[in-house]
PDB file of C-alpha atoms in Angstrom:
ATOM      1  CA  UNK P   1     131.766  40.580 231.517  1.00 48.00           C
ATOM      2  CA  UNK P   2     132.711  40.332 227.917  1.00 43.00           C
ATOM      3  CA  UNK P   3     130.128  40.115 225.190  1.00 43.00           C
ATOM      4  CA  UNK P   4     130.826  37.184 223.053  1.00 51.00           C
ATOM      5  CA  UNK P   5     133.170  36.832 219.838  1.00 46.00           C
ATOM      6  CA  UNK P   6     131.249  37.729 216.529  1.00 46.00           C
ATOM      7  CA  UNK P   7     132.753  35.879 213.464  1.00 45.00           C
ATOM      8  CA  UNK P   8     131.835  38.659 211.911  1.00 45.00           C
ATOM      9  CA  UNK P   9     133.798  41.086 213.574  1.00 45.00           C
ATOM     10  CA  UNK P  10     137.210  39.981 212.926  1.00 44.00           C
ATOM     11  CA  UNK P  11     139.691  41.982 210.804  1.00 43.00           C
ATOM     12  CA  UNK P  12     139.764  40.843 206.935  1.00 48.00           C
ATOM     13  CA  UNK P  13     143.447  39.193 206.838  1.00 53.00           C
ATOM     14  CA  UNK P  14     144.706  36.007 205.749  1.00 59.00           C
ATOM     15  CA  UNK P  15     142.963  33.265 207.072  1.00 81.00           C
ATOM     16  CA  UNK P  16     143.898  30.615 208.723  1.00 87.00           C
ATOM     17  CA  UNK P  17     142.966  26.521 209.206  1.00 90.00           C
ATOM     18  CA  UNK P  18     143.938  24.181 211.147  1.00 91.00           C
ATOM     19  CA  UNK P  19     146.891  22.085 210.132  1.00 92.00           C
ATOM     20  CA  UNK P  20     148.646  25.518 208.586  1.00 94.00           C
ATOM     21  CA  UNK P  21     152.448  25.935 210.022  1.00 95.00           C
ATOM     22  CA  UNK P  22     152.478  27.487 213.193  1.00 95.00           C
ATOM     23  CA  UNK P  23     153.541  31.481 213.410  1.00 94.00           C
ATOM     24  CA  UNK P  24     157.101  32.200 214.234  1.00 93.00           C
ATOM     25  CA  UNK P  25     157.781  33.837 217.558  1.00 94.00           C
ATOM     26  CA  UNK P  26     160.078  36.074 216.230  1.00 92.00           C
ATOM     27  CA  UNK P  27     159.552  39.225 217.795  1.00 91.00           C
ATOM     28  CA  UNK P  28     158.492  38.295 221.072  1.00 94.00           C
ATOM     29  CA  UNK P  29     160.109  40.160 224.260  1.00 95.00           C
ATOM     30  CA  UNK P  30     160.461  37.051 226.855  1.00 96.00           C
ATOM     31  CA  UNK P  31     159.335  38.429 230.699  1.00 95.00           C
ATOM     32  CA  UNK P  32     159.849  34.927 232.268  1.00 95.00           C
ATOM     33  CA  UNK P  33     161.484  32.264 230.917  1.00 93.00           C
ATOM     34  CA  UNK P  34     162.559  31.509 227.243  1.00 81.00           C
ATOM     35  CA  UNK P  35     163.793  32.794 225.019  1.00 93.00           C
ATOM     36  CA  UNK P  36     161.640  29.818 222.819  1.00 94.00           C
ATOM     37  CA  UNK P  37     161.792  28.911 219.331  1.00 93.00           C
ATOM     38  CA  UNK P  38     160.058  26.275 217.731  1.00 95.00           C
ATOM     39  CA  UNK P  39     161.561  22.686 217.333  1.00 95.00           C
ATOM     40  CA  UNK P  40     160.288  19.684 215.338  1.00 96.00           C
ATOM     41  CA  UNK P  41     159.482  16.929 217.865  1.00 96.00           C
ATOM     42  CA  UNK P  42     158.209  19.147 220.754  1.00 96.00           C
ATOM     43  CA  UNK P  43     154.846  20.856 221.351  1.00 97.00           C
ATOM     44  CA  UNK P  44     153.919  24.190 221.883  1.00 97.00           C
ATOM     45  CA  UNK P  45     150.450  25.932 224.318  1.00 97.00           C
ATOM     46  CA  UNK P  46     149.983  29.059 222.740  1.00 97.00           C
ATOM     47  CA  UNK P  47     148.025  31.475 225.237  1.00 97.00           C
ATOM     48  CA  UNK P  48     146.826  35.151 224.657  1.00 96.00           C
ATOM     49  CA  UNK P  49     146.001  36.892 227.896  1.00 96.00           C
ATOM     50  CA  UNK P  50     146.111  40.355 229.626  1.00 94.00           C
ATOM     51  CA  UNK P  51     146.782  41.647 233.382  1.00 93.00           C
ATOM     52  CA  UNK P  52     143.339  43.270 233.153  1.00 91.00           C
ATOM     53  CA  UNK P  53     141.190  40.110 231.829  1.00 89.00           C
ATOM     54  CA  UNK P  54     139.537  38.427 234.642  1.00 82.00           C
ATOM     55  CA  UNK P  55     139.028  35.100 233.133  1.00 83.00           C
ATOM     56  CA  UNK P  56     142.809  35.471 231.980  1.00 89.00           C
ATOM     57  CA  UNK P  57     143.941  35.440 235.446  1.00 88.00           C
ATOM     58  CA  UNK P  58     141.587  32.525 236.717  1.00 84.00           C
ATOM     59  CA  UNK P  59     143.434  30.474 233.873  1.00 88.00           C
ATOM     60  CA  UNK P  60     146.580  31.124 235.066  1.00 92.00           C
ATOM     61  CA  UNK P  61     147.132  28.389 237.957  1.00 90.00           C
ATOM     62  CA  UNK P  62     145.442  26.117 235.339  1.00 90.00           C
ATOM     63  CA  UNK P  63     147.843  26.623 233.022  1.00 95.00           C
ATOM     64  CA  UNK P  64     150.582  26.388 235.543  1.00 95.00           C
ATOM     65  CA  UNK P  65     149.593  22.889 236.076  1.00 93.00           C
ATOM     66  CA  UNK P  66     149.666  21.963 232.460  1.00 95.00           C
ATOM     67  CA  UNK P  67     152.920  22.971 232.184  1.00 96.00           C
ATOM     68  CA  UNK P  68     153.937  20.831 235.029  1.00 95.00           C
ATOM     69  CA  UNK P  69     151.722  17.906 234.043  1.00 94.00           C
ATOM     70  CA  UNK P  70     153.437  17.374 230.291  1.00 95.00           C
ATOM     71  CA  UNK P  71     157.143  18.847 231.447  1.00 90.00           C
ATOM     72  CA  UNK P  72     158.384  16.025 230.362  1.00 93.00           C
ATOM     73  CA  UNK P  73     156.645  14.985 227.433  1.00 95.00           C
ATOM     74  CA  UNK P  74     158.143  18.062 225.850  1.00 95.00           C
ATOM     75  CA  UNK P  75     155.879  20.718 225.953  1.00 96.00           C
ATOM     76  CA  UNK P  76     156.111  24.299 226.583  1.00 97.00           C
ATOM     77  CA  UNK P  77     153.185  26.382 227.519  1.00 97.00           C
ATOM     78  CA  UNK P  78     153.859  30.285 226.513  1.00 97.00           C
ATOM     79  CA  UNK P  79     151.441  33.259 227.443  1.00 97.00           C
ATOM     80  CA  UNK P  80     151.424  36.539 225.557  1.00 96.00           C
ATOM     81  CA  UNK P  81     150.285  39.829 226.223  1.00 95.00           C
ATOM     82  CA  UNK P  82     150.439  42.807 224.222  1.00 93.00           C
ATOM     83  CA  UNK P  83     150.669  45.099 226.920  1.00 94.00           C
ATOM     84  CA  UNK P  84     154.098  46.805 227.892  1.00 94.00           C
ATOM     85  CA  UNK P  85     156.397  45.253 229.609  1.00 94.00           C
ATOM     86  CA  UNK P  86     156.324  47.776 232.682  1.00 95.00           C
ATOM     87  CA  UNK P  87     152.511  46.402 232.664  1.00 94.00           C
ATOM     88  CA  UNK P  88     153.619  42.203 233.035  1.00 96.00           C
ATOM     89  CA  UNK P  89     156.771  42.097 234.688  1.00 96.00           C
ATOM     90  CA  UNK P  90     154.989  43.231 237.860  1.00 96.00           C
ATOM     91  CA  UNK P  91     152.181  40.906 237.430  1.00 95.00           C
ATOM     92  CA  UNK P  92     154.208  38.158 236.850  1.00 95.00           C
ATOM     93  CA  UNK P  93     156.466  38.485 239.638  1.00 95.00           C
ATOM     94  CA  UNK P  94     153.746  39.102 241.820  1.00 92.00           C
ATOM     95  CA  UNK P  95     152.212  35.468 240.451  1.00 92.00           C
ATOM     96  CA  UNK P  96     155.421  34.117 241.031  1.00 90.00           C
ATOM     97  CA  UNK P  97     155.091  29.683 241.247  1.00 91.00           C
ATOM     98  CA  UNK P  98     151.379  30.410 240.724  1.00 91.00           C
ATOM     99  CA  UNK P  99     152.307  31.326 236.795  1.00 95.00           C
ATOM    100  CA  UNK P 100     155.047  29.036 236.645  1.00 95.00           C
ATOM    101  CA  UNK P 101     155.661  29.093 232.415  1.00 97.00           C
ATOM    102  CA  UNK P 102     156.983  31.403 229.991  1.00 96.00           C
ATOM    103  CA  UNK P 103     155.574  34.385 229.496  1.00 97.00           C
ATOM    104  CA  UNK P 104     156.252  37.045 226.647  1.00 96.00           C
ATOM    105  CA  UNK P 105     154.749  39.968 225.612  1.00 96.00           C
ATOM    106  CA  UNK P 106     154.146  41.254 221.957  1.00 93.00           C
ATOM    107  CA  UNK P 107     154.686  44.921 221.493  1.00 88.00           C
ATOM    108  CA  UNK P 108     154.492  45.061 217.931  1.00 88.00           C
ATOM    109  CA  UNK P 109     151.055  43.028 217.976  1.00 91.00           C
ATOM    110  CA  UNK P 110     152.644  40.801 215.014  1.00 92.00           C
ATOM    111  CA  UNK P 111     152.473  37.207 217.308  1.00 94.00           C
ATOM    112  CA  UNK P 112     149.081  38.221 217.839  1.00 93.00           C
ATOM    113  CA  UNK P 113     148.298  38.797 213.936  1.00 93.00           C
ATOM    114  CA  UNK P 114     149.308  35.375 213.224  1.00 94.00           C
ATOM    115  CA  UNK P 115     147.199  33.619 216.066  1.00 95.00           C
ATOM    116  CA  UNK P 116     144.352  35.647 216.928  1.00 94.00           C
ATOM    117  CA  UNK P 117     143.701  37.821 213.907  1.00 92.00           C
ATOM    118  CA  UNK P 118     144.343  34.706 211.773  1.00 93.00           C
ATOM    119  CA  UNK P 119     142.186  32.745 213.267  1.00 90.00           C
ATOM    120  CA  UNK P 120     139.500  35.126 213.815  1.00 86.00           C
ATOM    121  CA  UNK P 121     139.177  34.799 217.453  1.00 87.00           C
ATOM    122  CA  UNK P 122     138.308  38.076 219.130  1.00 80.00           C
ATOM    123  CA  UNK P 123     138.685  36.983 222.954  1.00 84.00           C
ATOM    124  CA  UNK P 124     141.029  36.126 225.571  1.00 90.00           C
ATOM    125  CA  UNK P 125     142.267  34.368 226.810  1.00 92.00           C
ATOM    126  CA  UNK P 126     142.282  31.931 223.713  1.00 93.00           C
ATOM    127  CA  UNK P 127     145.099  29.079 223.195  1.00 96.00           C
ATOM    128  CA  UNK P 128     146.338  27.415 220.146  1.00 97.00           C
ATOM    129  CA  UNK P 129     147.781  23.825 220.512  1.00 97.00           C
ATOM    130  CA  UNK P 130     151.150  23.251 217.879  1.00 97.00           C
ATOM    131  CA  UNK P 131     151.814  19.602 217.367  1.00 96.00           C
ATOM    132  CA  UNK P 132     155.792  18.110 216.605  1.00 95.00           C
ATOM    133  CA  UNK P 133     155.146  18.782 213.233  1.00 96.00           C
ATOM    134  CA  UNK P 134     154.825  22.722 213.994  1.00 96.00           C
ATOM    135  CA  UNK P 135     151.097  22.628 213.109  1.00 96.00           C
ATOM    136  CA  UNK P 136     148.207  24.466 214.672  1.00 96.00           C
ATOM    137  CA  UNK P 137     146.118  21.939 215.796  1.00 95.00           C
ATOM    138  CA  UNK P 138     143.319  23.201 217.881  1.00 95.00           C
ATOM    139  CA  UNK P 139     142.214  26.577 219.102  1.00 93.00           C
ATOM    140  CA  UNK P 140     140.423  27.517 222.107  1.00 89.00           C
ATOM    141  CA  UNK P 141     139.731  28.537 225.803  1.00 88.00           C
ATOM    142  CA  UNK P 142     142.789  27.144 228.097  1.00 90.00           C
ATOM    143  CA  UNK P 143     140.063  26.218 230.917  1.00 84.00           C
ATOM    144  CA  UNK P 144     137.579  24.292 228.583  1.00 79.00           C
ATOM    145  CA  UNK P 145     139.533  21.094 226.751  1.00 85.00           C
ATOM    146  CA  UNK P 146     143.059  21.758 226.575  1.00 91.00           C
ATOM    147  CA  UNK P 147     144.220  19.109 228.812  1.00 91.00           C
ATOM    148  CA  UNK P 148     142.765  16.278 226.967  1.00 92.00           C
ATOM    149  CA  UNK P 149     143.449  17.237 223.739  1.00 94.00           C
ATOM    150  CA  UNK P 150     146.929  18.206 224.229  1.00 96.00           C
ATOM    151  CA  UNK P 151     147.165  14.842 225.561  1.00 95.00           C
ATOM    152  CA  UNK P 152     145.753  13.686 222.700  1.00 95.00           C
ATOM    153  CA  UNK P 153     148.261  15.598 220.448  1.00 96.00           C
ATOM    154  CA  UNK P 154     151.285  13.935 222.222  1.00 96.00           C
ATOM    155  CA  UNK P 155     149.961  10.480 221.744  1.00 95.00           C
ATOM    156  CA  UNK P 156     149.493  10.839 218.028  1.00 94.00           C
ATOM    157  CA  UNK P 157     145.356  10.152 218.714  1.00 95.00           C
ATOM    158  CA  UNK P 158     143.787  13.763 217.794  1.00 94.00           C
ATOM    159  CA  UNK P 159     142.059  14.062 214.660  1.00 93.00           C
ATOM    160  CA  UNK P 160     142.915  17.424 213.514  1.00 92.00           C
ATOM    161  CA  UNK P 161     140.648  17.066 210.220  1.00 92.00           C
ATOM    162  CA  UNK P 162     137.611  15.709 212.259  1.00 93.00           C
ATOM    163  CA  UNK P 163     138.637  18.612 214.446  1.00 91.00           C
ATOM    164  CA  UNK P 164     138.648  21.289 211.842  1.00 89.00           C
ATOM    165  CA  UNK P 165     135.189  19.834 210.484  1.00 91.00           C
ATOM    166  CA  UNK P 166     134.009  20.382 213.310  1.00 89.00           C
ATOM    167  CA  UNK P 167     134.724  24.087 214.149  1.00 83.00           C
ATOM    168  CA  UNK P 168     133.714  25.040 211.012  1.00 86.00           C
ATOM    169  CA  UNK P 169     130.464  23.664 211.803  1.00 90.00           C
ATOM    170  CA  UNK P 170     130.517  25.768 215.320  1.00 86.00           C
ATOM    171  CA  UNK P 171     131.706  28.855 213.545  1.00 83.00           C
ATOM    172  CA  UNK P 172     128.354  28.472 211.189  1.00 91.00           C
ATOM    173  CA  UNK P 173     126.516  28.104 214.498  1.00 94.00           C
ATOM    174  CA  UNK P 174     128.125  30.889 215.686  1.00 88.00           C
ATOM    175  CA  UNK P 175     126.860  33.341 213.133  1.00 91.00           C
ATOM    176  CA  UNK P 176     123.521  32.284 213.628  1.00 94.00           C
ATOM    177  CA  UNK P 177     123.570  32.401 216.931  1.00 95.00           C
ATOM    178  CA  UNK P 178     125.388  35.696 216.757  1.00 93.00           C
ATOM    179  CA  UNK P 179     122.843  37.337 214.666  1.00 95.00           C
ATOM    180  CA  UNK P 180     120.106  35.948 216.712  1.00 96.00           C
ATOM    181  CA  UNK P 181     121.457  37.738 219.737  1.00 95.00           C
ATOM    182  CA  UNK P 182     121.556  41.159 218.406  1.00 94.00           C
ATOM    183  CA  UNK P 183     118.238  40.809 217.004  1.00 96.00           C
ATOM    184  CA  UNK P 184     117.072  39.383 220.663  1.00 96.00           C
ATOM    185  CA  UNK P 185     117.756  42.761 222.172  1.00 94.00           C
ATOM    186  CA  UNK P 186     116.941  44.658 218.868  1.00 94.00           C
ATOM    187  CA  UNK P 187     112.999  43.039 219.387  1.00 94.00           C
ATOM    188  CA  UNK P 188     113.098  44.260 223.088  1.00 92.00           C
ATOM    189  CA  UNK P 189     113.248  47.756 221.876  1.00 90.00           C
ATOM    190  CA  UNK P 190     110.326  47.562 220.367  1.00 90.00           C
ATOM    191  CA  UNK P 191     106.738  47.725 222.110  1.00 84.00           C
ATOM    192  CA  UNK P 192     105.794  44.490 220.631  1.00 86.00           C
ATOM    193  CA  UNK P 193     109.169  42.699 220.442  1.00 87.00           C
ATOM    194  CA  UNK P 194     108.272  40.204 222.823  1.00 85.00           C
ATOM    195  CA  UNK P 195     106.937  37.520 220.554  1.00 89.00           C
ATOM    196  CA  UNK P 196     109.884  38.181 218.298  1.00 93.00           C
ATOM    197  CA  UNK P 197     112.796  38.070 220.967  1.00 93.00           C
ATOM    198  CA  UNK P 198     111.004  34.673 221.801  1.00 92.00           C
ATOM    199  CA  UNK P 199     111.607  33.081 218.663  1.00 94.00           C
ATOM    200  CA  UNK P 200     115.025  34.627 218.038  1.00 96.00           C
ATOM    201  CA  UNK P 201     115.489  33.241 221.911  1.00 96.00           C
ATOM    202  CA  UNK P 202     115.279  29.557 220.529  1.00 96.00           C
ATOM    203  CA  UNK P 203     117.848  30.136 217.601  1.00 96.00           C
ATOM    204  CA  UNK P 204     119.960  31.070 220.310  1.00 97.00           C
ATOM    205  CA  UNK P 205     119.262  28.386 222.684  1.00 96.00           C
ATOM    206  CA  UNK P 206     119.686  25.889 219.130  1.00 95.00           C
ATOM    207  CA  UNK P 207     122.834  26.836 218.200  1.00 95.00           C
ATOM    208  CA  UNK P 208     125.019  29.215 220.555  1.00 93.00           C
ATOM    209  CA  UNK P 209     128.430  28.238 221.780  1.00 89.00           C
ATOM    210  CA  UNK P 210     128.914  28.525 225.846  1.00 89.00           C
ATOM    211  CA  UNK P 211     130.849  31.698 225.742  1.00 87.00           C
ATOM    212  CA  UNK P 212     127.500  32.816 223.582  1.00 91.00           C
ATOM    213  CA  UNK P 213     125.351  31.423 225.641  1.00 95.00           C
ATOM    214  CA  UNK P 214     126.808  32.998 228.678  1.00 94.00           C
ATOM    215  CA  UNK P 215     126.765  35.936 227.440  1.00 93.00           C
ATOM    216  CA  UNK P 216     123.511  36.360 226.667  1.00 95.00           C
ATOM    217  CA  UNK P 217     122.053  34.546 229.793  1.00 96.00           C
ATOM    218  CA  UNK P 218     123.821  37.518 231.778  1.00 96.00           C
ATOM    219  CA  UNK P 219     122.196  40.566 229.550  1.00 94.00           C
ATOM    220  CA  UNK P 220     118.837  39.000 230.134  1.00 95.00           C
ATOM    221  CA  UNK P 221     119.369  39.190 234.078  1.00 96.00           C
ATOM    222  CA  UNK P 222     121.242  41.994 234.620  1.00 94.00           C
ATOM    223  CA  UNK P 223     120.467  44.410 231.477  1.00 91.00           C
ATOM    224  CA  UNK P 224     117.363  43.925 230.312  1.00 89.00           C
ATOM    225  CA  UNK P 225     114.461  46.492 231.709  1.00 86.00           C
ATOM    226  CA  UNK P 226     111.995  44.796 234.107  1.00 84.00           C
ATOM    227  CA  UNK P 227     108.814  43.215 232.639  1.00 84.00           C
ATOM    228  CA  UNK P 228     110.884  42.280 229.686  1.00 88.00           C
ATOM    229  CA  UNK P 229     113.457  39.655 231.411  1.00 90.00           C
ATOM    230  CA  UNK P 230     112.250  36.179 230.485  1.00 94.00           C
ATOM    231  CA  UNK P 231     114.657  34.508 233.550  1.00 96.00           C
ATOM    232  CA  UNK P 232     113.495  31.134 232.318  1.00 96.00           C
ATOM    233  CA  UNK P 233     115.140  31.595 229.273  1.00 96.00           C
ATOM    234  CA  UNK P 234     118.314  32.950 230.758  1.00 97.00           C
ATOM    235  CA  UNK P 235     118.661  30.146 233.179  1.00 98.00           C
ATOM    236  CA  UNK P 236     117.995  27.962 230.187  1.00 97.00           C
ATOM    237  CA  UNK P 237     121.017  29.517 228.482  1.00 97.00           C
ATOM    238  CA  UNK P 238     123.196  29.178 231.539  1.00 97.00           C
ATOM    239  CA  UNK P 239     122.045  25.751 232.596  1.00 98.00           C
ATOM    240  CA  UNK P 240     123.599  24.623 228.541  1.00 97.00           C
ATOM    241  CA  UNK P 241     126.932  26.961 228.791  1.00 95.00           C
ATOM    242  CA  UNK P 242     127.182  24.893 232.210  1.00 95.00           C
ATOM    243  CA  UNK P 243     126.684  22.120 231.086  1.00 94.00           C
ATOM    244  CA  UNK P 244     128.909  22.560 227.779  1.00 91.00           C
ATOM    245  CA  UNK P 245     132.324  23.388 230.187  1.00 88.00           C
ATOM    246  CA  UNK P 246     130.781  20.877 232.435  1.00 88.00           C
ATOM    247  CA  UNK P 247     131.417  23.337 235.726  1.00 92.00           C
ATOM    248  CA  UNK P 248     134.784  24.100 234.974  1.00 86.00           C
ATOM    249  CA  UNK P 249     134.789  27.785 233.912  1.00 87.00           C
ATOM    250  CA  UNK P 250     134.283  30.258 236.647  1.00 88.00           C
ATOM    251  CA  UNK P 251     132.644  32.899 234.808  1.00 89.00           C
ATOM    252  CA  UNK P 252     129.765  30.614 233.458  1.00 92.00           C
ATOM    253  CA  UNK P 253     128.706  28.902 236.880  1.00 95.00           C
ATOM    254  CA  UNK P 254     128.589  32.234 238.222  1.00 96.00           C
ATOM    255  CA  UNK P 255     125.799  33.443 235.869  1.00 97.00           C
ATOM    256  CA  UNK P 256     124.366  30.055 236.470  1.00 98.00           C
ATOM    257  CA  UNK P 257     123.727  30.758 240.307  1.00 97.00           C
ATOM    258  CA  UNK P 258     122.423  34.204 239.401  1.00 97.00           C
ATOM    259  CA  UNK P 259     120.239  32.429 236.631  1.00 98.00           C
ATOM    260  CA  UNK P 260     119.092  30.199 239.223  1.00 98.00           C
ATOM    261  CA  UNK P 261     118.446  32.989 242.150  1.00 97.00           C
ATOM    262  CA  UNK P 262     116.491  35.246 239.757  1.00 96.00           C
ATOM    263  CA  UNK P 263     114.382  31.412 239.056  1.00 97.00           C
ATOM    264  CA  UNK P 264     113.299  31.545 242.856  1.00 95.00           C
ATOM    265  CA  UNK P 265     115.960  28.509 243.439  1.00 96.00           C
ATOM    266  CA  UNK P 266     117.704  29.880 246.046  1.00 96.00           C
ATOM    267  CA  UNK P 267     119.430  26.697 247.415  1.00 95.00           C
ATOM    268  CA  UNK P 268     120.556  25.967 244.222  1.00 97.00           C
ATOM    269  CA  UNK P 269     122.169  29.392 243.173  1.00 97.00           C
ATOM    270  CA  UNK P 270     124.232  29.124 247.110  1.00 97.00           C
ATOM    271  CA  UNK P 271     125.492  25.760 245.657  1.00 97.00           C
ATOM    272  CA  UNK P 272     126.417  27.147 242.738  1.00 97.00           C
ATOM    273  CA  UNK P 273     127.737  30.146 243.900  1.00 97.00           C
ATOM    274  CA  UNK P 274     129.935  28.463 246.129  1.00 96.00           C
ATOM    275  CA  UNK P 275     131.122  26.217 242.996  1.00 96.00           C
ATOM    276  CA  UNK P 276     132.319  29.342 241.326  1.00 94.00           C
ATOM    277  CA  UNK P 277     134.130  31.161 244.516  1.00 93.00           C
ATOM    278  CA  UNK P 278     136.278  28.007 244.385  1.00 92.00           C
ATOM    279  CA  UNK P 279     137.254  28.283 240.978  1.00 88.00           C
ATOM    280  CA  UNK P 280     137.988  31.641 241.115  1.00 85.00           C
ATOM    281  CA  UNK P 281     140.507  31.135 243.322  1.00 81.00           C
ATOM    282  CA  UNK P 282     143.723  33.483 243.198  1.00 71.00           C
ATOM    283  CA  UNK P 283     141.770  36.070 241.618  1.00 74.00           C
ATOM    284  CA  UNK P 284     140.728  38.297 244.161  1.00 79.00           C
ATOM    285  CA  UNK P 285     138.568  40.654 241.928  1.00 78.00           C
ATOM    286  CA  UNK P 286     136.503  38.210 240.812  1.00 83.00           C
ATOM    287  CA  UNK P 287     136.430  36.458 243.875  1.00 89.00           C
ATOM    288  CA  UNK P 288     135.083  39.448 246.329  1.00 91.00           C
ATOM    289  CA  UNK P 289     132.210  40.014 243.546  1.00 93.00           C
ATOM    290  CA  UNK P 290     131.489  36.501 243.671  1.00 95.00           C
ATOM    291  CA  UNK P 291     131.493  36.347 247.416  1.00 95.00           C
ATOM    292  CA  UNK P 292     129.233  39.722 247.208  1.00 95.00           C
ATOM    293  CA  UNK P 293     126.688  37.594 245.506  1.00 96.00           C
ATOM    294  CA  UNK P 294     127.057  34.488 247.465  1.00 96.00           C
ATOM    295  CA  UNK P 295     125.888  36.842 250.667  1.00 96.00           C
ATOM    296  CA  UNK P 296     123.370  38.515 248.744  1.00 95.00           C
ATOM    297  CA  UNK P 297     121.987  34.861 248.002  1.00 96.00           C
ATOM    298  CA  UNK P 298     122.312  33.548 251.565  1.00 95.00           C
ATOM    299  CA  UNK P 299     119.975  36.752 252.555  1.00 94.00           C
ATOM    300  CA  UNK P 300     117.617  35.351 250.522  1.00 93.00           C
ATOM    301  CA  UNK P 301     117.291  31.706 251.866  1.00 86.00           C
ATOM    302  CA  UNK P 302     114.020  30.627 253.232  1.00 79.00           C
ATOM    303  CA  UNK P 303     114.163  30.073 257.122  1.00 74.00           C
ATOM    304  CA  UNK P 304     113.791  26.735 257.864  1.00 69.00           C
TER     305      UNK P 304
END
């Protein structure tokens, strides 16, 4: 488990907004596929990932399928790693059809300057969307909205400004959130935090994003010291990152059946459970902890 991106954590560069020319490529070291450049009239799927990132590697098949999906609406989908080559050309090959797009890795870290450290995003795996006019036109998780916004893109119907609006709004959110969460566990330190956590609990609940959210549902069941975990809350906090990547992201429906186990709804969390062992599919770390926890669950059913 990851903790979540802090806007405030990001390396002072440059920044960049949406609607700024896309970064050149130049530089990249093409494992599969390629080499690509950018053309005017064609659109780009930008993905950072890793061979050790988890969530990276349930994206994968998704991204596959986007590739095949808009083939021929001109659109490539690229995924770069900064991790040696002797690292992903094993991985890759070892994905074979399942990863079936170009992938490239970035030794030198300078693709990654001009996507992730430019945009101040601080997780992977993380896509950027480049339109036919070689703009950056939306940034985030390959497994939450990609699809429909790239479609969007290649129909001429996104609204990259209304877009940009927006995400500045959700980076504001973020902050608060953000600092709400470090004061959450800061409070719990302290012999009378309780009340305080409480409050900074609802600033959370108010503004946090689902990767945020997620986050913080999973420290409060499996972190925090007993007497202290408030599972309502947590399952609270799930039950919203759920419902924000409406059951599509593995990672988040998983903390969602533990939220809902630790709640005493046992029939629920083996639903759940068993909604995020299929998504995990093809990832076979994540999906022999998942089906860990999916036995540890069915232990736990009432008799009927």
């Amino acid at each position: 488990r990851q903790e979540p991106n802090d806007p405030n954590a990001a390396v002072k560069k440059p920044e960049a907004r949406i609607l700024d020319p896309a970064g050149s490529l130049e530089g990249l070291e093409f494992v599969k596929g390629g080499p690509v450049e950018f053309k005017k009239g064609n659109f780009y799927v930008v993905e950072f990932w890793a061979t050790w990132c988890a969530p990276c590697r349930v994206s994968i098949p998704h991204l596959t399928k986007v590739q095949k999906t808009f083939k021929d609406k001109k659109v490539t989908v690229i995924g770069i790693s900064n991790e040696t080559r002797e690292k992903v050309e094993p991985f890759v090959k070892e994905k074979a059809e399942t990863m079936d797009y170009v992938v490239a890795i970035d030794p030198e870290r300078k693709i990654g300057e001009k996507y992730m450290t430019a945009y101040k995003q601080n997780g992977i795996p993380t896509a950027f969307i480049v339109d036919k006019e070689l703009r950056v036109v939306w940034v985030g998780h390959p497994m939450a909205d990609l699809d429909t916004v790239l479609e969007k893109v290649i129909e001429g119907k996104f609204d990259a400004k209304a877009y940009a609006e927006a995400r500045k709004r959700r980076e504001e959110m973020d902050k608060k959130a953000m600092a709400a969460f470090r004061a959450y566990f800061a409070a719990l330190e302290k012999a009378d935090g309780v009340k305080e956590a409480s409050e900074q609990g609802t600033i959370i609940l108010e503004n946090g994003s689902d990767q945020v959210l997620n986050a913080f549902a999973w420290r409060v069941l499996t972190e925090v010291e007993a007497g202290k975990q408030d599972y309502p809350l947590a399952l609270k906090a799930a039950t919203k990152a759920d419902d924000l990547t409406e059951g599509k992201n593995a990672a988040i429906v998983d903390t969602f059946a533990l939220a809902l186990f630790k709640n005493g709804k046992v029939r629920e969390a083996i639903q759940a459970q068993e909604a995020a062992l299929k998504l995990a599919a093809g990832d076979e770390a994540m999906e022999a902890e998942f089906k860990s926890r999916l036995e540890e669950f069915k232990k736990a059913q009432p008799k009927p």
